[in-house]
GROMACS .gro file of N, CA and C in nm:
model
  453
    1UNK      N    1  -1.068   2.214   1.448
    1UNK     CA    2  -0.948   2.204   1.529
    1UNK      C    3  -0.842   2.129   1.451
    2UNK      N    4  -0.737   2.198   1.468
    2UNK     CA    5  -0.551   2.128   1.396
    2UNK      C    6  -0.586   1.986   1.421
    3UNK      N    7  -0.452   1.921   1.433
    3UNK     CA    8  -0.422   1.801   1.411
    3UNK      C    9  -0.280   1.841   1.545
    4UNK      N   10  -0.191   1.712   1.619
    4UNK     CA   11  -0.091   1.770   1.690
    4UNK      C   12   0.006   1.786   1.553
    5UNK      N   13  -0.003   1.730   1.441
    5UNK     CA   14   0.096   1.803   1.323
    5UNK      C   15   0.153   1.885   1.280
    6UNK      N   16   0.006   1.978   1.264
    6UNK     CA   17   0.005   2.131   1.226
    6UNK      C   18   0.129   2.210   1.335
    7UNK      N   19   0.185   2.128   1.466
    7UNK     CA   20   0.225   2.251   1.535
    7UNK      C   21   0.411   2.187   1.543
    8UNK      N   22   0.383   2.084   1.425
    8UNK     CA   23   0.551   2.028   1.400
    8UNK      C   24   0.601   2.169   1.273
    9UNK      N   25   0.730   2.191   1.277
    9UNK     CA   26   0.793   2.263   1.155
    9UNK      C   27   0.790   2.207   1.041
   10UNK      N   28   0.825   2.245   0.952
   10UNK     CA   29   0.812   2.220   0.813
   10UNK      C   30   0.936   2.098   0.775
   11UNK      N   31   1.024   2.120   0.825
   11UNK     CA   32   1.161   2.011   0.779
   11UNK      C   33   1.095   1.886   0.896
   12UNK      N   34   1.069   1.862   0.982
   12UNK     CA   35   0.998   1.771   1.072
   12UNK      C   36   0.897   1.668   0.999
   13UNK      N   37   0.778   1.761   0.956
   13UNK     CA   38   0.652   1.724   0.852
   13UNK      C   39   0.742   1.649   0.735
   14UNK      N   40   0.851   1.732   0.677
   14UNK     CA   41   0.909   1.642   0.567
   14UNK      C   42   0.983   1.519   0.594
   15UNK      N   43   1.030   1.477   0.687
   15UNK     CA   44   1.098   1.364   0.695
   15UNK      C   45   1.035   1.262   0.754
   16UNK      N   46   0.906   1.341   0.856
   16UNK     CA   47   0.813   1.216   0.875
   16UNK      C   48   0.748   1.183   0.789
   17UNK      N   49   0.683   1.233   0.679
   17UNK     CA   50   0.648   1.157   0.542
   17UNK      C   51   0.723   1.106   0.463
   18UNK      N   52   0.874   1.126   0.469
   18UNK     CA   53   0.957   1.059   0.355
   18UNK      C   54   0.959   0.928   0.429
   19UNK      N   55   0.962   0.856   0.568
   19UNK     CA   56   0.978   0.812   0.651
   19UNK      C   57   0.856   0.699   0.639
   20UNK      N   58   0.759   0.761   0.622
   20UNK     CA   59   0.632   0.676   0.595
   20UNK      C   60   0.593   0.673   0.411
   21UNK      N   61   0.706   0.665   0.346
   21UNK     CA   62   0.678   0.674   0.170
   21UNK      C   63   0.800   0.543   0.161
   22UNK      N   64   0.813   0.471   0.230
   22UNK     CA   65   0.936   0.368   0.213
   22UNK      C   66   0.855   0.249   0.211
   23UNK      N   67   0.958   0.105   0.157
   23UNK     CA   68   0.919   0.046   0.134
   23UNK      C   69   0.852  -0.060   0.275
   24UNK      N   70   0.697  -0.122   0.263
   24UNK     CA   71   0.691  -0.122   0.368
   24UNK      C   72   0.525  -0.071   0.446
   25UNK      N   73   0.589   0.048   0.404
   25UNK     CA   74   0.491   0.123   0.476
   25UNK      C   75   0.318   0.100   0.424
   26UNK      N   76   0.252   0.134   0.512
   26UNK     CA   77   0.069   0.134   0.543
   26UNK      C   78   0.035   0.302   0.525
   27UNK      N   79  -0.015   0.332   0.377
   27UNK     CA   80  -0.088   0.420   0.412
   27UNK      C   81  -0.263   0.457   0.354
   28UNK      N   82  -0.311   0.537   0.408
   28UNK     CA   83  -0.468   0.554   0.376
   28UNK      C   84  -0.464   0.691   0.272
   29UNK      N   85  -0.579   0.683   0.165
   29UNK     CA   86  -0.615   0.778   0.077
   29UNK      C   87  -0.691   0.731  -0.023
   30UNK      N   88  -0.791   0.796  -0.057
   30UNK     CA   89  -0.852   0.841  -0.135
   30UNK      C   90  -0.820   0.759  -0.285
   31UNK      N   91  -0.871   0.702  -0.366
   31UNK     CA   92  -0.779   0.671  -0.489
   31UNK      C   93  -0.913   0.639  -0.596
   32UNK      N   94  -0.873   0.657  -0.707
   32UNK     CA   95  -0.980   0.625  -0.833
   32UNK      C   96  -0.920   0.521  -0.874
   33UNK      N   97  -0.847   0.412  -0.784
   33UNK     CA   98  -0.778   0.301  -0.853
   33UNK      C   99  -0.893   0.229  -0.864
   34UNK      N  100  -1.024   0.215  -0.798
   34UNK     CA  101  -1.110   0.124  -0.758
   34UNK      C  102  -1.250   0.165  -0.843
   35UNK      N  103  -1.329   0.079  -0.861
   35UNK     CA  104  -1.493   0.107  -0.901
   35UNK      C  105  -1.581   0.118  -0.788
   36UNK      N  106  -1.641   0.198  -0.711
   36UNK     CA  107  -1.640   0.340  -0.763
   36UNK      C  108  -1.478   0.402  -0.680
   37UNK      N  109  -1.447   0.505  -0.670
   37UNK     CA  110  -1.343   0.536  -0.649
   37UNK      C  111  -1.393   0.560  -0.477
   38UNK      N  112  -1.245   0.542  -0.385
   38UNK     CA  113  -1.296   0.525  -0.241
   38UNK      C  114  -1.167   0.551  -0.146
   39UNK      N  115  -1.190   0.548  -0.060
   39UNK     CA  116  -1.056   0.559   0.056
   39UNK      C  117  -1.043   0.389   0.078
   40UNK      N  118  -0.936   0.366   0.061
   40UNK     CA  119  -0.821   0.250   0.059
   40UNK      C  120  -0.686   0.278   0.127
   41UNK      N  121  -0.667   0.118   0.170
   41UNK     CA  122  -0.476   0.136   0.276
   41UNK      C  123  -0.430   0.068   0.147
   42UNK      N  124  -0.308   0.093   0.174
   42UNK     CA  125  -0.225   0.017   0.085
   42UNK      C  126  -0.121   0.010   0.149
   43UNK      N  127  -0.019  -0.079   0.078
   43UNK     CA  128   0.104  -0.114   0.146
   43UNK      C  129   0.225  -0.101   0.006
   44UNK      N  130   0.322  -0.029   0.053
   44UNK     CA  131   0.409   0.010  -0.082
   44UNK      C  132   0.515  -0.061  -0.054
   45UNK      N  133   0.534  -0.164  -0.168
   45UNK     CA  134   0.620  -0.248  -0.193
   45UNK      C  135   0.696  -0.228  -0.295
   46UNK      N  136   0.745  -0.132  -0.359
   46UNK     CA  137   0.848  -0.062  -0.461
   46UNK      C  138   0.875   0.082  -0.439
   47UNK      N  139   0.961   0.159  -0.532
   47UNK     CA  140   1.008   0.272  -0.580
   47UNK      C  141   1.053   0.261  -0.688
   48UNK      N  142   1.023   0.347  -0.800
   48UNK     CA  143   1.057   0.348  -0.951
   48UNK      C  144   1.205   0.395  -0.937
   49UNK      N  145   1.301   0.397  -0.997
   49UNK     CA  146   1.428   0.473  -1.017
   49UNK      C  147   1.443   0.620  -1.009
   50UNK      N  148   1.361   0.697  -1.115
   50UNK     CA  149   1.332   0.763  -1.073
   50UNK      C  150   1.288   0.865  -0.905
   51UNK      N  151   1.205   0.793  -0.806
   51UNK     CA  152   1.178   0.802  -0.726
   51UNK      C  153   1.051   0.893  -0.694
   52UNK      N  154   0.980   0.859  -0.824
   52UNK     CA  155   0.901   0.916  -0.856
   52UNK      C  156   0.717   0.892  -0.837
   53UNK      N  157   0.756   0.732  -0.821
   53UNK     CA  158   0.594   0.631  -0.805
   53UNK      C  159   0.630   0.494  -0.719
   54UNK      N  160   0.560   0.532  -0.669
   54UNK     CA  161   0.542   0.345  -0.613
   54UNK      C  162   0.466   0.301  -0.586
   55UNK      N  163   0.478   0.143  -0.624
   55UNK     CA  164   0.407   0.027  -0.622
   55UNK      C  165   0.361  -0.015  -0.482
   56UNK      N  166   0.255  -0.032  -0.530
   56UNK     CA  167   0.163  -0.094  -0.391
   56UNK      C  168   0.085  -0.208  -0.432
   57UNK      N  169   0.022  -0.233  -0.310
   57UNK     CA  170  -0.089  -0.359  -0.300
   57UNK      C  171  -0.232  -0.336  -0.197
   58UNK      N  172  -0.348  -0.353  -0.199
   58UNK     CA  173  -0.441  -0.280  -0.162
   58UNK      C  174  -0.473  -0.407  -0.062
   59UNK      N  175  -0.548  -0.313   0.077
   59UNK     CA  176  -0.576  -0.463   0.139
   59UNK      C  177  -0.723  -0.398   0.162
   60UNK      N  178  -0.782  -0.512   0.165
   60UNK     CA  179  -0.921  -0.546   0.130
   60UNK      C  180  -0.949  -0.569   0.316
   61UNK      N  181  -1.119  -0.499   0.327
   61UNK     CA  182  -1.176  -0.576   0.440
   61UNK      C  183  -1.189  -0.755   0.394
   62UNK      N  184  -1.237  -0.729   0.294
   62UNK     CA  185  -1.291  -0.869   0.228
   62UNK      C  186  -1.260  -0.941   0.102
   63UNK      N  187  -1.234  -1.057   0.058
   63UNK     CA  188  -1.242  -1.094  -0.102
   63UNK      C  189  -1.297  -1.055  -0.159
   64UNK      N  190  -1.320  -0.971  -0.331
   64UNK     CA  191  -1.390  -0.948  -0.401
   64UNK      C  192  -1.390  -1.041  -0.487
   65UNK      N  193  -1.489  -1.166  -0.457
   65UNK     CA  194  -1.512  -1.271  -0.575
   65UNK      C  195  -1.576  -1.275  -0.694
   66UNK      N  196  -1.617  -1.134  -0.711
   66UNK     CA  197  -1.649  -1.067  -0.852
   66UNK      C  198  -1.478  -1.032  -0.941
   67UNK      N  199  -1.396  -1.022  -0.836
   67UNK     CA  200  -1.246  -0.998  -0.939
   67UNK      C  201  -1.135  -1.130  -0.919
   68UNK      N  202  -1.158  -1.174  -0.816
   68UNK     CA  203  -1.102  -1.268  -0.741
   68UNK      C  204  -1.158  -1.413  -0.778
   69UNK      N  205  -1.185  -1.443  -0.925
   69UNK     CA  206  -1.248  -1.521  -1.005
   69UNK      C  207  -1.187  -1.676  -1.026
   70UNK      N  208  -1.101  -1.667  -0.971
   70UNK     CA  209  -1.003  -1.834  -0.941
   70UNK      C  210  -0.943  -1.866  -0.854
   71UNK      N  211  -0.924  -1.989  -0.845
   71UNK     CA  212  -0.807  -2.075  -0.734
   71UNK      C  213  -0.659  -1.958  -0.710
   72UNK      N  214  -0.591  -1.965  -0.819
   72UNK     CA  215  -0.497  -1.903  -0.896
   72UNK      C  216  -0.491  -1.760  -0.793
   73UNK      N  217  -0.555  -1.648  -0.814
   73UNK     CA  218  -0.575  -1.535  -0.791
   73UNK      C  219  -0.619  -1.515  -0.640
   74UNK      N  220  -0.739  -1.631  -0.559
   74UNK     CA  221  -0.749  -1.671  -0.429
   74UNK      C  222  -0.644  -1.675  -0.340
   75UNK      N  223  -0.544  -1.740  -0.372
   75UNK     CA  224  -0.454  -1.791  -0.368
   75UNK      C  225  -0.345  -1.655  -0.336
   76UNK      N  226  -0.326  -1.552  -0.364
   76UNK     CA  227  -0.285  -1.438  -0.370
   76UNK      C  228  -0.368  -1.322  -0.293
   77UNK      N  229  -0.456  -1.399  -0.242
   77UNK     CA  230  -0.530  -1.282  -0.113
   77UNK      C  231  -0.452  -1.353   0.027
   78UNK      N  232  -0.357  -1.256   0.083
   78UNK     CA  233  -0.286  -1.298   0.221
   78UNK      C  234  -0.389  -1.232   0.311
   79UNK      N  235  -0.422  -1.317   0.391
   79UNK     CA  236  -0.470  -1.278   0.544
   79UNK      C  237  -0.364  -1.248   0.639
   80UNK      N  238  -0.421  -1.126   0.655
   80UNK     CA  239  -0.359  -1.038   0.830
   80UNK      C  240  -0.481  -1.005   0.873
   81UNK      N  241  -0.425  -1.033   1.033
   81UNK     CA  242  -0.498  -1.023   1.141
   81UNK      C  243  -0.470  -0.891   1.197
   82UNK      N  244  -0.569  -0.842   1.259
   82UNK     CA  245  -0.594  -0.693   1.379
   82UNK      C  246  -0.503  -0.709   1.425
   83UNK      N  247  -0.449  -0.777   1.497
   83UNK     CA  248  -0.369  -0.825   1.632
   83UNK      C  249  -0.251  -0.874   1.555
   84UNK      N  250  -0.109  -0.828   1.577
   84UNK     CA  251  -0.051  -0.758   1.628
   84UNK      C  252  -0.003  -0.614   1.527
   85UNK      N  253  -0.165  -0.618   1.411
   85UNK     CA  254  -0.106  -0.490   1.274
   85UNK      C  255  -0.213  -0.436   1.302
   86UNK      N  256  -0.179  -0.301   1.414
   86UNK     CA  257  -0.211  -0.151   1.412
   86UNK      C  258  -0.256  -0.112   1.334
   87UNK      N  259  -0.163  -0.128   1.214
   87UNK     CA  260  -0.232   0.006   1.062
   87UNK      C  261  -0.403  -0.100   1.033
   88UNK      N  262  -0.442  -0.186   1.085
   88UNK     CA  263  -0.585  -0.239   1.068
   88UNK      C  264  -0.663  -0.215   1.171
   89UNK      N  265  -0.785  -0.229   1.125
   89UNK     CA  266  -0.897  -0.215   1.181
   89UNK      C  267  -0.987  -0.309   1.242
   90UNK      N  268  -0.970  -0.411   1.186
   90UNK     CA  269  -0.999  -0.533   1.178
   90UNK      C  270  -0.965  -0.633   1.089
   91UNK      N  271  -0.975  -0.777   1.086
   91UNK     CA  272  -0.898  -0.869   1.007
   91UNK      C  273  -0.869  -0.844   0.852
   92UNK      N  274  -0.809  -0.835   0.765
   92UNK     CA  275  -0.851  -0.803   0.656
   92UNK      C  276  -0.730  -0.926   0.556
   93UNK      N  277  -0.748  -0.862   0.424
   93UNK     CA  278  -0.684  -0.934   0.346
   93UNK      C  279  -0.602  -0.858   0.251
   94UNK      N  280  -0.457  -0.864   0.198
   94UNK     CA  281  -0.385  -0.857   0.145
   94UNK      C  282  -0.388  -0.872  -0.010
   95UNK      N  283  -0.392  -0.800  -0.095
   95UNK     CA  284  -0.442  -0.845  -0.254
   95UNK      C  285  -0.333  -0.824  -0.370
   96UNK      N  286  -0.234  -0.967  -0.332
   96UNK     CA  287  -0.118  -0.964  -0.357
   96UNK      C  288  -0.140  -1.004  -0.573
   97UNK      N  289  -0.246  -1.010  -0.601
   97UNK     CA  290  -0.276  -1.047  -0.714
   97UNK      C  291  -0.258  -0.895  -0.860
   98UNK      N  292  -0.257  -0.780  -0.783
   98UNK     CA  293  -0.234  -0.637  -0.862
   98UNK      C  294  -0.149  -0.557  -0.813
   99UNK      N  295  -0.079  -0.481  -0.890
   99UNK     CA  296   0.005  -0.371  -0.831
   99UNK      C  297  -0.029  -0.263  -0.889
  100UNK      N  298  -0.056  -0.157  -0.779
  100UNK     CA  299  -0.118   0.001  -0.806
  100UNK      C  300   0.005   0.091  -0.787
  101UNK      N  301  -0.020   0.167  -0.902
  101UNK     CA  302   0.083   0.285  -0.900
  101UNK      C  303   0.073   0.427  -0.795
  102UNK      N  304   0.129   0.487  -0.748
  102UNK     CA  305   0.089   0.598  -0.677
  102UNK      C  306   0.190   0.708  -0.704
  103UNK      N  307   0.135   0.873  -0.740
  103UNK     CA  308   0.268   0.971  -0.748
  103UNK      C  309   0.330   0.997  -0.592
  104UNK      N  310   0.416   0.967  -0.605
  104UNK     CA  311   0.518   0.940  -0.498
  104UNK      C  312   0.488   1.100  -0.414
  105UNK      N  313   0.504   1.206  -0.516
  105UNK     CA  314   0.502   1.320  -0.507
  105UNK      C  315   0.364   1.371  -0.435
  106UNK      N  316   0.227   1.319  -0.481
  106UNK     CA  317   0.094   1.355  -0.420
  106UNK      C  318   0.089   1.275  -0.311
  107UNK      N  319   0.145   1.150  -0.274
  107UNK     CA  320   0.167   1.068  -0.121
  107UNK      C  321   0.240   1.183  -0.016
  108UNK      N  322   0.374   1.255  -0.088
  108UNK     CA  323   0.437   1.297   0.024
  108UNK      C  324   0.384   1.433   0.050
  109UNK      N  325   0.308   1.519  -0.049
  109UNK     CA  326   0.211   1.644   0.006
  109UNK      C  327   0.094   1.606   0.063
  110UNK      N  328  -0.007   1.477   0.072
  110UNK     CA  329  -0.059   1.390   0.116
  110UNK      C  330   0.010   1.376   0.318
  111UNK      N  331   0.064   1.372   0.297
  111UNK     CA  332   0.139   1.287   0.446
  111UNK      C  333   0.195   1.430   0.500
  112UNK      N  334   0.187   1.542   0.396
  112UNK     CA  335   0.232   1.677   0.469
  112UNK      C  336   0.137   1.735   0.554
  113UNK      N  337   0.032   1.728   0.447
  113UNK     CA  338  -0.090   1.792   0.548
  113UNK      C  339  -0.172   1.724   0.611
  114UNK      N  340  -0.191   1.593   0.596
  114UNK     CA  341  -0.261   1.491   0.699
  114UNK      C  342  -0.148   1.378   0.740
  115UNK      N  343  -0.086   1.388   0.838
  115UNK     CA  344   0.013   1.276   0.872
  115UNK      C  345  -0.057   1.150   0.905
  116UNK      N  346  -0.202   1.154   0.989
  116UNK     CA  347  -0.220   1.065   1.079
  116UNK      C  348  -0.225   0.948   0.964
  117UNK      N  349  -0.272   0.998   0.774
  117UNK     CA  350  -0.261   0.866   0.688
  117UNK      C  351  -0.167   0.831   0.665
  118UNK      N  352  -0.032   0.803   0.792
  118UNK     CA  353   0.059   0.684   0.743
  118UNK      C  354   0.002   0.633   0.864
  119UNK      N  355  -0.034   0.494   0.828
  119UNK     CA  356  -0.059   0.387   0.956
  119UNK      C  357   0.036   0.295   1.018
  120UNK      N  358   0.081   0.315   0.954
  120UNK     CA  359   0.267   0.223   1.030
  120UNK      C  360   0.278   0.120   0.902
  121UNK      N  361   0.345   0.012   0.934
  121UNK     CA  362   0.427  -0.062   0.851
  121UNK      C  363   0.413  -0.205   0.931
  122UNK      N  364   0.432  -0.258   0.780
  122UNK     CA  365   0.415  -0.411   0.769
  122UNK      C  366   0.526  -0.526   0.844
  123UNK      N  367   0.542  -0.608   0.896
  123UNK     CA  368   0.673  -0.660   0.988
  123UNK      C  369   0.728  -0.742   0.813
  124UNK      N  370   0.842  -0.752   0.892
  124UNK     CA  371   0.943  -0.797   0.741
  124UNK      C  372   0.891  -0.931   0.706
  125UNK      N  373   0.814  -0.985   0.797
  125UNK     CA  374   0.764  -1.176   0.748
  125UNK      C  375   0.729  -1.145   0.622
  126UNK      N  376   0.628  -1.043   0.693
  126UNK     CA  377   0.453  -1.035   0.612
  126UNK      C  378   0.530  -0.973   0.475
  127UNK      N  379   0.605  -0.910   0.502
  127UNK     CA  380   0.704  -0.774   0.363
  127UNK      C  381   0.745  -0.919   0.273
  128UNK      N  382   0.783  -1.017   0.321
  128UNK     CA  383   0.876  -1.095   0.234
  128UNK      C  384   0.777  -1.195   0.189
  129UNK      N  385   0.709  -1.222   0.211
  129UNK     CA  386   0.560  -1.302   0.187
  129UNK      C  387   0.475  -1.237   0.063
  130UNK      N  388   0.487  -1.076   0.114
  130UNK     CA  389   0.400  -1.006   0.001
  130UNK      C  390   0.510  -1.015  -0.152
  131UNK      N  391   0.631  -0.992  -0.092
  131UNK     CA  392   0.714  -1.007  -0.240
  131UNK      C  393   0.674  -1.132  -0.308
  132UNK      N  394   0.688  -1.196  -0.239
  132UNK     CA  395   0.643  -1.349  -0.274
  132UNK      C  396   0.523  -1.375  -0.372
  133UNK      N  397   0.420  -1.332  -0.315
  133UNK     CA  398   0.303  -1.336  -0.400
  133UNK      C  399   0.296  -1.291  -0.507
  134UNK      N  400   0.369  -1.109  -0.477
  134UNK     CA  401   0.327  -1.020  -0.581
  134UNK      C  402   0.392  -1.101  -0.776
  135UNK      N  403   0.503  -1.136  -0.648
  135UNK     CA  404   0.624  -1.221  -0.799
  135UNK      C  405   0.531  -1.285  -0.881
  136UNK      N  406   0.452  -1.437  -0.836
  136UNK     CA  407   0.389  -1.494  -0.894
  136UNK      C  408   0.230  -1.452  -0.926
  137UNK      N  409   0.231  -1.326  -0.942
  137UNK     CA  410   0.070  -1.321  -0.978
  137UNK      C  411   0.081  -1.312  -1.133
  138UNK      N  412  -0.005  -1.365  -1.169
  138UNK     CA  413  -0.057  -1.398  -1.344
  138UNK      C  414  -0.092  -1.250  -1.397
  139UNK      N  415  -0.158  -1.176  -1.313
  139UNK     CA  416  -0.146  -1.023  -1.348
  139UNK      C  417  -0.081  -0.945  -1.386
  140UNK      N  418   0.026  -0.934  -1.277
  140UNK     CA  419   0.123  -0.816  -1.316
  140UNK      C  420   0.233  -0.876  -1.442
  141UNK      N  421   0.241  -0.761  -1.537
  141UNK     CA  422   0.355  -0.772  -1.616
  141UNK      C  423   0.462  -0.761  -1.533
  142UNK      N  424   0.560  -0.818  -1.626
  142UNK     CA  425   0.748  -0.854  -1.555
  142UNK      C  426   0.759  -0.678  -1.585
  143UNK      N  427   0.733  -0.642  -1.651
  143UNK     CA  428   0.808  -0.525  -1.669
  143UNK      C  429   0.758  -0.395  -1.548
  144UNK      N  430   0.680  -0.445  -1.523
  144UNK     CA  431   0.597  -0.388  -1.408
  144UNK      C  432   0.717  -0.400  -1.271
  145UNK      N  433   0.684  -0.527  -1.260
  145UNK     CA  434   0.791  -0.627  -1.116
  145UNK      C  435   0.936  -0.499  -1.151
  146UNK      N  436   0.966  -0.538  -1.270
  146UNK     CA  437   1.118  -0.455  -1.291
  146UNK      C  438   1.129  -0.291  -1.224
  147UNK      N  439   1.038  -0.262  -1.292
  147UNK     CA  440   0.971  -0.111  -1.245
  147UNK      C  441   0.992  -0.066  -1.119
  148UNK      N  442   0.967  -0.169  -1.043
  148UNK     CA  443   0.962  -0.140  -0.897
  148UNK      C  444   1.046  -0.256  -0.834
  149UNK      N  445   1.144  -0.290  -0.889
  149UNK     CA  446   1.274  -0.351  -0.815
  149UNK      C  447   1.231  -0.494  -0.768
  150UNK      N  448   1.082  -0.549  -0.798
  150UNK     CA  449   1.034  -0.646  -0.735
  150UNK      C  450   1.106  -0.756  -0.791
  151UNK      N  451   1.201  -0.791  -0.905
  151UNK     CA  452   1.249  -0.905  -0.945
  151UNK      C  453   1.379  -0.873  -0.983
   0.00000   0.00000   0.00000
């Protein structure tokens, strides 16, 4: 059985995914960003110039203290709660310590044919908090941050 999607038009489908490809936004997919490769949310906190990729941040059910190896990097896992963020499932954590690339282009044919993976969006606290972190993580290169408008 469809999805109620399948029975939106085609210019409809497109603007509700351009809509959920902004900065901000919660979405679910599939990714080989991870060991082993898995379905992950993320939250996209850039756009290249282009308009071609953007930067995200992965939120975790849990700390991975196999990667999550210091004070420093700890320190850069934000906790959100279920309550009052929808796009979760339960409590999880924010992993403001890496930034993952995504083709902007496979998100928005992504969000064409399965809409229900945009999960909504982050409130502007939490948005300006995550800039926050992402700035100071020891990880990401500056040229990275630049990339995606983060500095």
């Amino acid at each position: 059985m469809g999805s109620l999607g399948d029975f939106f038009p085609q210019g409809i489908k497109q603007n509700i995914a351009n809509f959920n490809l902004e900065i901000g936004s919660v979405v679910k997919c599939f990714t080989n960003h991870t060991k082993p490769p898995k379905e992950k949310r993320f939250i996209i906190l850039g756009v290249n110039d282009e308009g071609d990729y953007v930067g995200s941040v992965f939120i975790n059910t849990n700390v991975n203290f196999n990667i999550i190896n210091s004070q420093e990097l700890l320190e850069l896992q934000y906790p959100v709660k279920n309550q009052p963020n929808d796009y979760l499932d339960h409590d999880s954590f924010i992993d403001c310590s890496e930034l993952f690339e995504f083709s902007r282009q496979d998100l928005f044919n992504l969000l064409i044919a399965e809409p229900e993976r945009a999960l909504g969006k982050v409130s502007q606290k939490d948005l300006e908090t995550l800039f926050r972190l992402v700035k100071s993580s020891p990880i990401i290169e500056p040229k990275m941050l630049k990339k995606y408008k983060l500095i």
